[in-house]
Tab-separated table of C-alpha atoms in Angstrom:
chain	number	residue	atom	x	y	z
T	1	MET	CA	67.696	101.324	80.037
T	2	PRO	CA	71.257	100.346	81.767
T	3	LEU	CA	74.132	103.010	81.809
T	4	ASN	CA	76.202	103.007	79.704
T	5	ARG	CA	80.175	103.969	80.961
T	6	ASP	CA	79.554	107.383	80.983
T	7	GLN	CA	77.194	107.430	83.201
T	8	ILE	CA	79.124	104.603	84.933
T	9	ALA	CA	81.941	106.824	84.471
T	10	GLN	CA	79.727	110.086	86.380
T	11	ARG	CA	78.549	108.067	89.002
T	12	ILE	CA	81.835	107.050	90.464
T	13	SER	CA	83.100	110.374	90.191
T	14	LYS	CA	80.620	112.003	93.261
T	15	GLU	CA	82.989	109.326	95.220
T	16	ILE	CA	85.434	111.144	94.569
T	17	GLN	CA	86.220	113.787	97.246
T	18	ASP	CA	88.485	117.010	96.910
T	19	GLY	CA	92.498	116.897	98.130
T	20	PHE	CA	91.676	113.127	97.222
T	21	VAL	CA	94.542	111.101	95.386
T	22	VAL	CA	92.874	108.547	92.766
T	23	ASN	CA	93.921	105.243	91.227
T	24	LEU	CA	91.247	104.559	88.030
T	25	GLY	CA	91.873	101.249	86.015
T	26	ILE	CA	91.830	99.980	82.857
T	27	GLY	CA	88.305	100.658	80.737
T	28	ILE	CA	85.286	102.355	82.611
T	29	PRO	CA	87.714	103.561	85.471
T	30	THR	CA	89.984	105.692	82.806
T	31	LEU	CA	86.444	107.401	82.096
T	32	VAL	CA	85.990	108.941	85.997
T	33	ALA	CA	88.546	111.132	85.180
T	34	ASN	CA	86.466	113.534	82.156
T	35	PHE	CA	83.926	113.750	85.151
T	36	ILE	CA	85.699	114.737	88.138
T	37	PRO	CA	84.016	118.678	88.765
T	38	GLU	CA	86.851	121.141	88.155
T	39	ASP	CA	85.590	122.922	91.625
T	40	LYS	CA	87.767	120.188	93.692
T	41	THR	CA	91.726	118.934	93.487
T	42	VAL	CA	92.261	115.352	92.597
T	43	MET	CA	95.508	113.909	91.872
T	44	LEU	CA	95.439	111.106	89.512
T	45	GLN	CA	98.589	107.782	90.863
T	46	SER	CA	99.482	106.036	87.554
T	47	GLU	CA	100.810	102.911	89.651
T	48	ASN	CA	104.027	103.480	86.505
T	49	GLY	CA	105.882	105.881	89.225
T	50	LEU	CA	103.347	109.497	88.480
T	51	LEU	CA	100.947	111.058	90.833
T	52	GLY	CA	99.709	114.625	89.514
T	53	LEU	CA	98.074	112.274	85.649
T	54	GLY	CA	97.256	113.989	83.105
T	55	PRO	CA	94.872	114.552	80.266
T	56	PHE	CA	96.119	113.353	77.234
T	57	PRO	CA	99.246	115.207	75.245
T	58	THR	CA	98.752	116.728	71.718
T	59	ASP	CA	100.379	114.827	68.816
T	60	ASP	CA	103.393	117.045	68.790
T	61	LYS	CA	104.669	116.417	73.157
T	62	VAL	CA	103.941	112.879	72.887
T	63	ASP	CA	107.170	111.154	75.134
T	64	ALA	CA	107.820	108.010	75.375
T	65	ASP	CA	109.359	107.905	78.445
T	66	LEU	CA	105.682	109.660	80.155
T	67	ILE	CA	103.357	107.023	80.237
T	68	ASN	CA	100.597	105.956	82.445
T	69	ALA	CA	99.805	102.165	83.248
T	70	GLY	CA	97.443	101.298	80.618
T	71	LYS	CA	101.279	102.649	78.334
T	72	GLN	CA	99.278	104.909	76.937
T	73	THR	CA	101.386	108.084	75.958
T	74	VAL	CA	100.691	111.065	78.930
T	75	THR	CA	101.393	114.101	80.613
T	76	ALA	CA	101.297	115.422	83.283
T	77	VAL	CA	100.024	117.678	85.555
T	78	PRO	CA	101.326	120.589	87.774
T	79	GLY	CA	102.646	119.765	91.050
T	80	ALA	CA	103.398	116.581	89.840
T	81	SER	CA	106.046	113.617	90.819
T	82	PHE	CA	108.000	110.841	88.922
T	83	PHE	CA	109.263	108.470	91.140
T	84	SER	CA	109.981	104.285	91.278
T	85	SER	CA	107.953	100.963	90.944
T	86	ALA	CA	108.381	100.536	94.843
T	87	ASP	CA	108.037	104.261	96.200
T	88	SER	CA	104.788	103.774	94.166
T	89	PHE	CA	103.133	100.870	95.781
T	90	ALA	CA	104.557	102.320	99.215
T	91	MET	CA	101.839	104.840	98.174
T	92	ILE	CA	99.419	102.205	97.608
T	93	ARG	CA	99.642	99.680	100.229
T	94	GLY	CA	101.023	101.578	102.106
T	95	GLY	CA	96.972	102.957	102.687
T	96	HIS	CA	98.087	106.829	101.436
T	97	VAL	CA	95.457	105.960	98.090
T	98	ASN	CA	92.255	107.410	98.989
T	99	LEU	CA	90.708	105.627	96.822
T	100	THR	CA	90.931	103.081	93.594
T	101	VAL	CA	88.043	102.064	90.447
T	102	LEU	CA	88.415	98.833	88.921
T	103	GLY	CA	87.056	96.687	86.592
T	104	ALA	CA	85.716	92.988	87.876
T	105	MET	CA	84.865	90.069	86.439
T	106	GLN	CA	83.469	88.994	88.844
T	107	VAL	CA	83.167	90.491	93.073
T	108	ASP	CA	80.539	88.033	95.357
T	109	GLN	CA	79.021	88.969	98.847
T	110	LYS	CA	81.713	89.599	101.099
T	111	GLY	CA	83.803	91.853	98.921
T	112	SER	CA	86.033	90.124	97.156
T	113	ILE	CA	87.066	90.774	93.799
T	114	ALA	CA	88.051	88.290	90.765
T	115	ASN	CA	88.863	89.790	87.757
T	116	TRP	CA	93.059	88.736	86.093
T	117	MET	CA	92.682	85.108	85.007
T	118	ILE	CA	90.684	82.650	83.003
T	119	PRO	CA	91.712	79.431	84.394
T	120	GLY	CA	93.408	77.389	81.040
T	121	LYS	CA	92.245	80.709	78.510
T	122	MET	CA	93.306	83.803	79.824
T	123	VAL	CA	96.587	84.781	82.070
T	124	LYS	CA	97.538	87.886	81.473
T	125	GLY	CA	98.841	88.256	84.474
T	126	MET	CA	97.467	90.883	88.303
T	127	GLY	CA	99.343	93.788	87.332
T	128	GLY	CA	99.033	96.131	90.362
T	129	ALA	CA	95.101	95.368	91.025
T	130	MET	CA	95.748	93.146	93.997
T	131	ASP	CA	98.617	94.823	95.813
T	132	LEU	CA	95.419	98.075	95.095
T	133	VAL	CA	92.871	95.876	96.272
T	134	ALA	CA	94.455	95.510	99.676
T	135	GLY	CA	95.662	99.300	100.024
T	136	ALA	CA	93.626	101.606	98.971
T	137	GLN	CA	91.216	103.392	101.427
T	138	ARG	CA	88.213	102.639	99.955
T	139	VAL	CA	87.542	100.471	96.779
T	140	VAL	CA	84.806	101.072	94.122
T	141	VAL	CA	84.486	98.163	90.873
T	142	ALA	CA	83.098	99.724	87.787
T	143	MET	CA	82.098	96.807	85.386
T	144	GLN	CA	78.553	95.813	83.669
T	145	HIS	CA	75.795	93.975	85.352
T	146	VAL	CA	76.072	90.631	83.910
T	147	ASP	CA	78.242	89.924	81.131
T	148	LYS	CA	77.954	89.283	77.499
T	149	LYS	CA	76.310	85.815	77.710
T	150	GLY	CA	73.853	87.428	80.156
T	151	ASN	CA	74.935	85.556	83.423
T	152	PRO	CA	75.841	87.546	86.772
T	153	LYS	CA	79.414	88.832	87.589
T	154	LEU	CA	77.362	89.991	91.269
T	155	LEU	CA	77.640	86.491	93.022
T	156	GLU	CA	77.565	84.201	96.678
T	157	GLU	CA	80.685	83.176	95.633
T	158	CYS	CA	83.299	83.617	93.296
T	159	ASN	CA	84.068	80.654	91.661
T	160	LEU	CA	87.044	82.403	89.570
T	161	PRO	CA	90.572	83.193	91.182
T	162	LEU	CA	90.333	85.767	93.253
T	163	THR	CA	92.937	89.097	92.980
T	164	GLY	CA	91.573	89.880	96.946
T	165	THR	CA	89.023	89.043	99.445
T	166	GLN	CA	86.638	91.209	101.629
T	167	CYS	CA	87.903	94.420	100.267
T	168	ILE	CA	84.888	95.626	97.712
T	169	ASP	CA	83.268	98.505	99.836
T	170	MET	CA	80.855	98.982	96.487
T	171	ILE	CA	79.954	98.541	92.785
T	172	VAL	CA	78.754	100.550	90.110
T	173	THR	CA	77.610	98.824	87.593
T	174	ASP	CA	74.847	99.484	84.633
T	175	TYR	CA	71.783	98.660	86.724
T	176	GLY	CA	72.312	100.425	89.330
T	177	VAL	CA	74.802	101.376	92.703
T	178	ILE	CA	75.411	98.239	95.455
T	179	GLN	CA	76.798	98.542	98.684
T	180	VAL	CA	79.082	95.289	100.282
T	181	THR	CA	77.785	95.720	103.792
T	182	LYS	CA	78.422	93.298	106.603
T	183	GLU	CA	74.942	91.302	105.089
T	184	GLY	CA	75.942	91.202	101.928
T	185	PHE	CA	74.869	93.325	98.584
T	186	LEU	CA	72.086	96.567	98.737
T	187	LEU	CA	70.742	97.768	96.535
T	188	THR	CA	71.096	101.971	97.114
T	189	GLU	CA	70.149	103.535	93.159
T	190	HIS	CA	68.839	101.599	90.305
T	191	ALA	CA	69.335	103.035	86.944
T	192	PRO	CA	66.089	104.981	85.313
T	193	ASP	CA	63.328	102.890	84.078
T	194	MET	CA	64.430	99.403	85.544
T	195	THR	CA	62.929	98.535	89.279
T	196	PRO	CA	65.099	97.119	92.957
T	197	GLU	CA	63.097	94.365	91.350
T	198	ASP	CA	65.284	93.632	87.935
T	199	VAL	CA	68.562	94.461	89.294
T	200	ALA	CA	67.973	92.021	91.916
T	201	LYS	CA	66.376	89.098	89.080
T	202	ALA	CA	70.272	90.006	86.844
T	203	THR	CA	72.335	89.545	90.679
T	204	GLY	CA	73.681	85.815	91.638
T	205	ALA	CA	72.820	86.113	94.876
T	206	PRO	CA	70.570	88.222	97.903
T	207	LEU	CA	70.650	91.751	96.906
T	208	GLN	CA	68.773	94.128	100.432
T	209	ILE	CA	67.512	96.727	98.393
T	210	SER	CA	68.179	99.593	100.783
T	211	PRO	CA	64.666	101.755	101.954
T	212	GLU	CA	66.008	105.380	100.067
T	213	VAL	CA	66.575	103.292	97.394
T	214	ARG	CA	66.224	105.919	93.991
T	215	PRO	CA	67.334	106.094	90.828
T	216	MET	CA	70.540	106.930	89.408
T	217	SER	CA	70.402	110.716	88.589
Y	1	MET	CA	138.538	102.009	87.368
Y	2	ASN	CA	136.618	102.230	84.744
Y	3	LYS	CA	132.265	101.519	84.318
Y	4	VAL	CA	132.350	102.365	81.126
Y	5	VAL	CA	132.316	99.666	78.498
Y	6	GLY	CA	131.912	100.060	74.442
Y	7	SER	CA	128.977	98.353	73.580
Y	8	ALA	CA	126.243	96.059	75.349
Y	9	LYS	CA	127.760	93.378	73.909
Y	10	GLU	CA	131.288	93.855	76.320
Y	11	ALA	CA	129.082	94.771	78.632
Y	12	LEU	CA	127.642	91.188	78.902
Y	13	ASN	CA	130.579	89.216	78.469
Y	14	GLY	CA	130.580	86.530	81.256
Y	15	VAL	CA	126.624	86.233	80.949
Y	16	LYS	CA	126.314	82.075	80.659
Y	17	ASP	CA	123.628	79.504	80.702
Y	18	ASN	CA	120.942	79.438	83.355
Y	19	MET	CA	121.871	82.542	84.990
Y	20	THR	CA	119.145	84.665	86.793
Y	21	ILE	CA	118.966	88.261	84.520
Y	22	LEU	CA	116.630	91.285	86.811
Y	23	VAL	CA	116.034	94.221	83.402
Y	24	GLY	CA	113.997	97.501	84.619
Y	25	GLY	CA	110.501	99.392	82.235
Y	26	PHE	CA	106.512	98.868	82.713
Y	27	GLY	CA	105.916	97.787	79.313
Y	28	LEU	CA	108.626	99.280	76.293
Y	29	CYS	CA	109.001	102.741	78.790
Y	30	GLY	CA	112.686	102.496	80.288
Y	31	ILE	CA	113.955	98.925	79.361
Y	32	PRO	CA	117.487	98.350	78.047
Y	33	GLU	CA	116.167	97.880	74.544
Y	34	ASN	CA	120.232	97.714	73.645
Y	35	LEU	CA	120.901	95.319	76.167
Y	36	ILE	CA	118.418	93.075	75.224
Y	37	THR	CA	118.763	92.923	71.731
Y	38	ALA	CA	122.696	92.054	72.380
Y	39	LEU	CA	121.767	89.625	74.983
Y	40	ARG	CA	119.544	87.621	72.880
Y	41	ASP	CA	122.859	88.284	70.926
Y	42	THR	CA	125.019	85.817	73.281
Y	43	GLY	CA	122.810	83.505	72.389
Y	44	ALA	CA	122.431	81.578	76.569
Y	45	LYS	CA	119.458	79.605	76.971
Y	46	GLY	CA	117.710	78.769	80.061
Y	47	LEU	CA	117.781	81.840	81.334
Y	48	THR	CA	115.225	82.442	84.416
Y	49	CYS	CA	114.155	86.681	83.835
Y	50	VAL	CA	112.846	89.173	86.403
Y	51	SER	CA	111.556	92.132	84.421
Y	52	ASN	CA	107.380	93.430	84.602
Y	53	ASN	CA	106.255	92.730	81.655
Y	54	ALA	CA	107.587	90.796	78.544
Y	55	GLY	CA	107.388	93.157	75.902
Y	56	VAL	CA	106.197	92.690	72.788
Y	57	ASP	CA	106.131	89.880	70.142
Y	58	ASP	CA	108.968	91.804	69.005
Y	59	PHE	CA	110.487	94.375	70.679
Y	60	GLY	CA	112.060	93.600	74.798
Y	61	LEU	CA	112.027	90.397	75.874
Y	62	GLY	CA	109.492	88.961	72.993
Y	63	LEU	CA	112.270	89.075	71.277
Y	64	LEU	CA	114.001	86.015	73.773
Y	65	LEU	CA	110.681	84.139	73.824
Y	66	GLN	CA	111.535	83.830	70.314
Y	67	THR	CA	114.585	82.014	70.325
Y	68	LYS	CA	112.820	80.628	73.705
Y	69	GLN	CA	115.870	81.615	75.114
Y	70	ILE	CA	113.982	82.453	78.642
Y	71	LYS	CA	113.308	79.145	80.523
Y	72	LYS	CA	111.634	81.477	82.860
Y	73	MET	CA	109.894	84.548	84.231
Y	74	ILE	CA	108.821	86.385	86.725
Y	75	SER	CA	106.538	88.455	85.952
Y	76	SER	CA	103.302	90.921	87.617
Y	77	TYR	CA	101.132	91.497	83.949
Y	78	VAL	CA	102.278	89.897	80.582
Y	79	GLY	CA	98.933	90.741	78.526
Y	80	GLU	CA	100.591	92.312	75.282
Y	81	ASN	CA	102.832	89.106	74.343
Y	82	ALA	CA	100.575	86.730	72.191
Y	83	GLU	CA	103.669	84.632	71.688
Y	84	PHE	CA	104.533	84.300	75.780
Y	85	GLU	CA	100.040	83.257	76.588
Y	86	ARG	CA	100.877	80.804	73.423
Y	87	GLN	CA	104.249	79.543	75.014
Y	88	PHE	CA	103.146	79.170	79.286
Y	89	LEU	CA	99.606	77.488	78.010
Y	90	SER	CA	101.498	75.391	76.096
Y	91	GLY	CA	103.683	74.174	79.264
Y	92	GLU	CA	106.868	75.952	77.336
Y	93	LEU	CA	107.481	78.653	79.295
Y	94	GLU	CA	107.037	78.321	82.867
Y	95	VAL	CA	106.057	81.306	84.645
Y	96	GLU	CA	105.761	83.091	88.108
Y	97	LEU	CA	102.819	85.622	88.317
Y	98	THR	CA	103.915	88.051	90.639
Y	99	PRO	CA	101.912	91.306	91.938
Y	100	GLN	CA	103.863	94.492	90.230
Y	101	GLY	CA	104.255	95.953	94.529
Y	102	THR	CA	105.264	92.565	95.809
Y	103	LEU	CA	107.472	92.082	92.601
Y	104	ALA	CA	108.377	96.129	93.194
Y	105	GLU	CA	109.071	95.398	96.872
Y	106	ARG	CA	111.307	91.963	96.253
Y	107	LEU	CA	113.930	93.293	94.093
Y	108	ARG	CA	114.112	96.247	96.827
Y	109	ALA	CA	114.523	93.561	99.597
Y	110	GLY	CA	116.736	91.722	97.405
Y	111	GLY	CA	119.086	94.549	96.937
Y	112	ALA	CA	119.046	96.193	100.222
Y	113	GLY	CA	119.389	92.549	101.816
Y	114	ILE	CA	116.749	91.566	103.012
Y	115	PRO	CA	115.371	87.629	102.225
Y	116	ALA	CA	112.573	87.649	103.161
Y	117	PHE	CA	109.241	90.331	104.220
Y	118	PHE	CA	105.316	90.323	104.677
Y	119	THR	CA	102.854	92.132	102.411
Y	120	PRO	CA	99.263	91.668	102.542
Y	121	THR	CA	98.783	91.008	98.872
Y	122	GLY	CA	97.519	88.674	97.531
Y	123	VAL	CA	96.318	86.847	100.759
Y	124	GLY	CA	93.818	84.411	99.995
Y	125	THR	CA	94.298	83.883	96.646
Y	126	LEU	CA	96.796	81.766	94.513
Y	127	VAL	CA	99.576	84.249	95.021
Y	128	ALA	CA	99.452	83.521	98.439
Y	129	GLU	CA	99.295	79.669	98.235
Y	130	GLY	CA	102.366	77.573	99.553
Y	131	LYS	CA	103.875	79.998	101.100
Y	132	GLU	CA	103.765	81.271	105.594
Y	133	ILE	CA	100.656	83.833	106.164
Y	134	ARG	CA	101.393	86.153	109.544
Y	135	GLU	CA	99.258	87.802	111.763
Y	136	PHE	CA	100.468	90.746	112.462
Y	137	ASP	CA	97.938	93.854	114.818
Y	138	GLY	CA	95.049	91.681	113.465
Y	139	ARG	CA	95.258	91.213	109.624
Y	140	GLU	CA	96.779	87.927	107.759
Y	141	TYR	CA	99.904	88.473	105.860
Y	142	VAL	CA	101.675	86.194	103.109
Y	143	MET	CA	105.574	86.457	103.593
Y	144	GLU	CA	107.167	86.808	100.063
Y	145	ARG	CA	111.192	86.368	99.155
Y	146	GLY	CA	114.206	88.320	97.732
Y	147	ILE	CA	115.692	88.399	94.879
Y	148	THR	CA	118.698	88.897	93.173
Y	149	GLY	CA	120.241	88.379	89.855
Y	150	ASP	CA	123.377	87.339	88.387
Y	151	PHE	CA	122.846	90.449	86.045
Y	152	ALA	CA	121.170	93.184	86.403
Y	153	LEU	CA	120.456	95.364	83.177
Y	154	VAL	CA	118.503	98.920	83.500
Y	155	LYS	CA	117.700	101.871	81.556
Y	156	ALA	CA	119.169	105.168	82.258
Y	157	TRP	CA	119.124	108.789	81.041
Y	158	LYS	CA	121.783	109.780	82.361
Y	159	ALA	CA	125.139	108.445	83.277
Y	160	ASP	CA	128.739	110.109	85.122
Y	161	ARG	CA	131.817	107.604	85.191
Y	162	PHE	CA	131.311	106.045	88.291
Y	163	GLY	CA	127.729	105.026	87.495
Y	164	ASN	CA	125.449	107.554	88.956
Y	165	LEU	CA	121.404	107.741	87.384
Y	166	VAL	CA	119.414	109.570	86.819
Y	167	PHE	CA	116.013	108.478	84.723
Y	168	ARG	CA	113.595	110.290	83.132
Y	169	LYS	CA	110.159	110.877	83.597
Y	170	THR	CA	108.109	107.291	83.986
Y	171	ALA	CA	110.871	105.533	82.413
Y	172	ARG	CA	112.642	105.032	85.769
Y	173	ASN	CA	110.038	102.511	87.766
Y	174	PHE	CA	111.562	99.681	87.739
Y	175	ASN	CA	114.952	100.680	87.533
Y	176	PRO	CA	116.121	101.534	91.238
Y	177	MET	CA	115.346	98.197	92.351
Y	178	VAL	CA	116.756	96.507	89.591
Y	179	ALA	CA	119.841	98.277	89.187
Y	180	THR	CA	120.687	97.200	93.443
Y	181	ALA	CA	119.709	93.588	92.896
Y	182	GLY	CA	122.363	92.546	90.710
Y	183	LYS	CA	125.662	91.068	91.180
Y	184	ILE	CA	127.035	92.660	87.758
Y	185	THR	CA	124.307	95.832	87.042
Y	186	ILE	CA	124.597	97.555	83.819
Y	187	ALA	CA	123.777	100.591	82.684
Y	188	GLU	CA	122.400	101.403	79.533
Y	189	VAL	CA	121.878	104.978	79.022
Y	190	GLU	CA	121.496	107.946	76.543
Y	191	GLU	CA	124.229	110.524	77.797
Y	192	ILE	CA	127.323	109.840	79.431
Y	193	VAL	CA	129.260	112.327	81.812
Y	194	GLU	CA	131.637	113.303	83.612
Y	195	ASN	CA	131.572	113.178	87.252
Y	196	GLY	CA	130.632	116.018	89.142
Y	197	GLN	CA	128.463	117.220	86.001
Y	198	ILE	CA	124.527	115.341	88.039
Y	199	ASP	CA	124.170	117.260	90.555
Y	200	PRO	CA	124.560	114.939	93.718
Y	201	ASP	CA	120.762	115.722	95.030
Y	202	GLU	CA	119.532	115.026	91.670
Y	203	VAL	CA	121.153	111.318	91.512
Y	204	HIS	CA	118.589	108.819	91.627
Y	205	THR	CA	120.879	105.598	91.759
Y	206	PRO	CA	124.407	106.413	93.589
Y	207	GLY	CA	127.127	104.956	90.917
Y	208	ILE	CA	127.776	101.771	94.568
Y	209	PHE	CA	124.587	99.918	92.585
Y	210	VAL	CA	126.163	100.479	88.861
Y	211	GLN	CA	129.145	97.832	87.625
Y	212	LYS	CA	129.246	99.470	84.320
Y	213	ILE	CA	127.806	101.746	81.795
Y	214	MET	CA	127.555	101.873	78.201
Y	215	GLN	CA	125.442	104.105	76.415
Y	216	GLY	CA	123.728	103.287	73.510
Y	217	PRO	CA	124.597	103.639	69.745
Y	218	SER	CA	121.027	104.297	69.405
Y	219	TYR	CA	116.868	103.846	71.069
Y	220	GLU	CA	114.269	103.371	69.041
Y	221	LYS	CA	112.269	104.088	72.319
Y	222	ARG	CA	108.696	102.415	71.198
Y	223	ILE	CA	105.625	103.598	72.560
Y	224	GLU	CA	102.865	100.442	72.794
Y	225	ASN	CA	100.314	103.003	72.945
Y	226	ARG	CA	100.610	105.936	70.894
Y	227	THR	CA	97.756	108.382	72.859
Y	228	VAL	CA	96.771	111.880	71.725
Y	229	ARG	CA	93.748	114.108	72.468
Y	230	ALA	CA	90.814	114.611	69.937
């Protein structure tokens, strides 16, 4: 059984260390916030100008002037700060954000990512994604292993317009955990009930299997 | 000298066809909503608008897309606006998609007298095509240009009569940089106070950057994604 969205998010939450500043993208990455252990102090950064993102507000606390990068109403935790977009991207581009988690349409074996445009079809824009992949200390992708038609999303080379080159460190999909190494994709964990060979078959580039590969717990 | 004007219409006196207009806000948060409506009502056409987003179909800059007053948009994300996508895909609207951090820095640089700068963002992507690439300390960077505008429209929470501005929560976003980069910067605010009533330590944008101030008659402050705890 492939993992569900919550299980992908839960696995990524294990990458978060005490004291980290983390920027979570829209979709599965947002769910990661639900699995941060309470014994860790983590500040979530929202690129529209908030460090110290809190949970969604109760109905009586909704404030149009307090939103996250997905334009959802949010709250701020004690110790939070507000700042301009220029300061926000000084944090991001300047390498001060420890970890960012993003969705992707494609990732290739060199760690390049495409997640902002399908030529002639979808033009939403890159938002802050290009800055995040260029500047965050560590970049983790959360995505489905194959697209809706069953085509692999992990490829030898992305064929959609890139968001960034050679910037992805790790990918967590519903099929497993893949590290991006100098030698390409390396499978270190696989979904329970799937074999490493099953994962390799669904991958559009050579997939090395770690000697320590294990089922995801 | 009196920077306070009575209406958005009066503040926009001097806006002409083909001008470049910088507009603060992120999504619908912190947008100068009264100035945008008044900008539509000037009827000015062929505008280049610089704004992180393009509003939604019936609010924010989406209003000026409906009336086809915008010739070109410089933005980072336009996914909430179906009319935008339609005009872009049909070739009616020219669009320069710019990474969000690059857009913020281009405005900051423009307002600070810096014509260009180098950033790692976008190297190896469509964004860097046709631009100068230079290596510093073993890493490649792309040259991006500063942006200035004929008018800059910002939304602040409070202003004093000199134009010192205080923003509120995440409604700050692009407004401080936009304020620095306009030949004429207009701040629309929820409240105008006397000089001295804003602590100098709490000023976000010093009044030197603001030429005109107007208090909005009302604020809808529309919420794009109202999300509450379950």
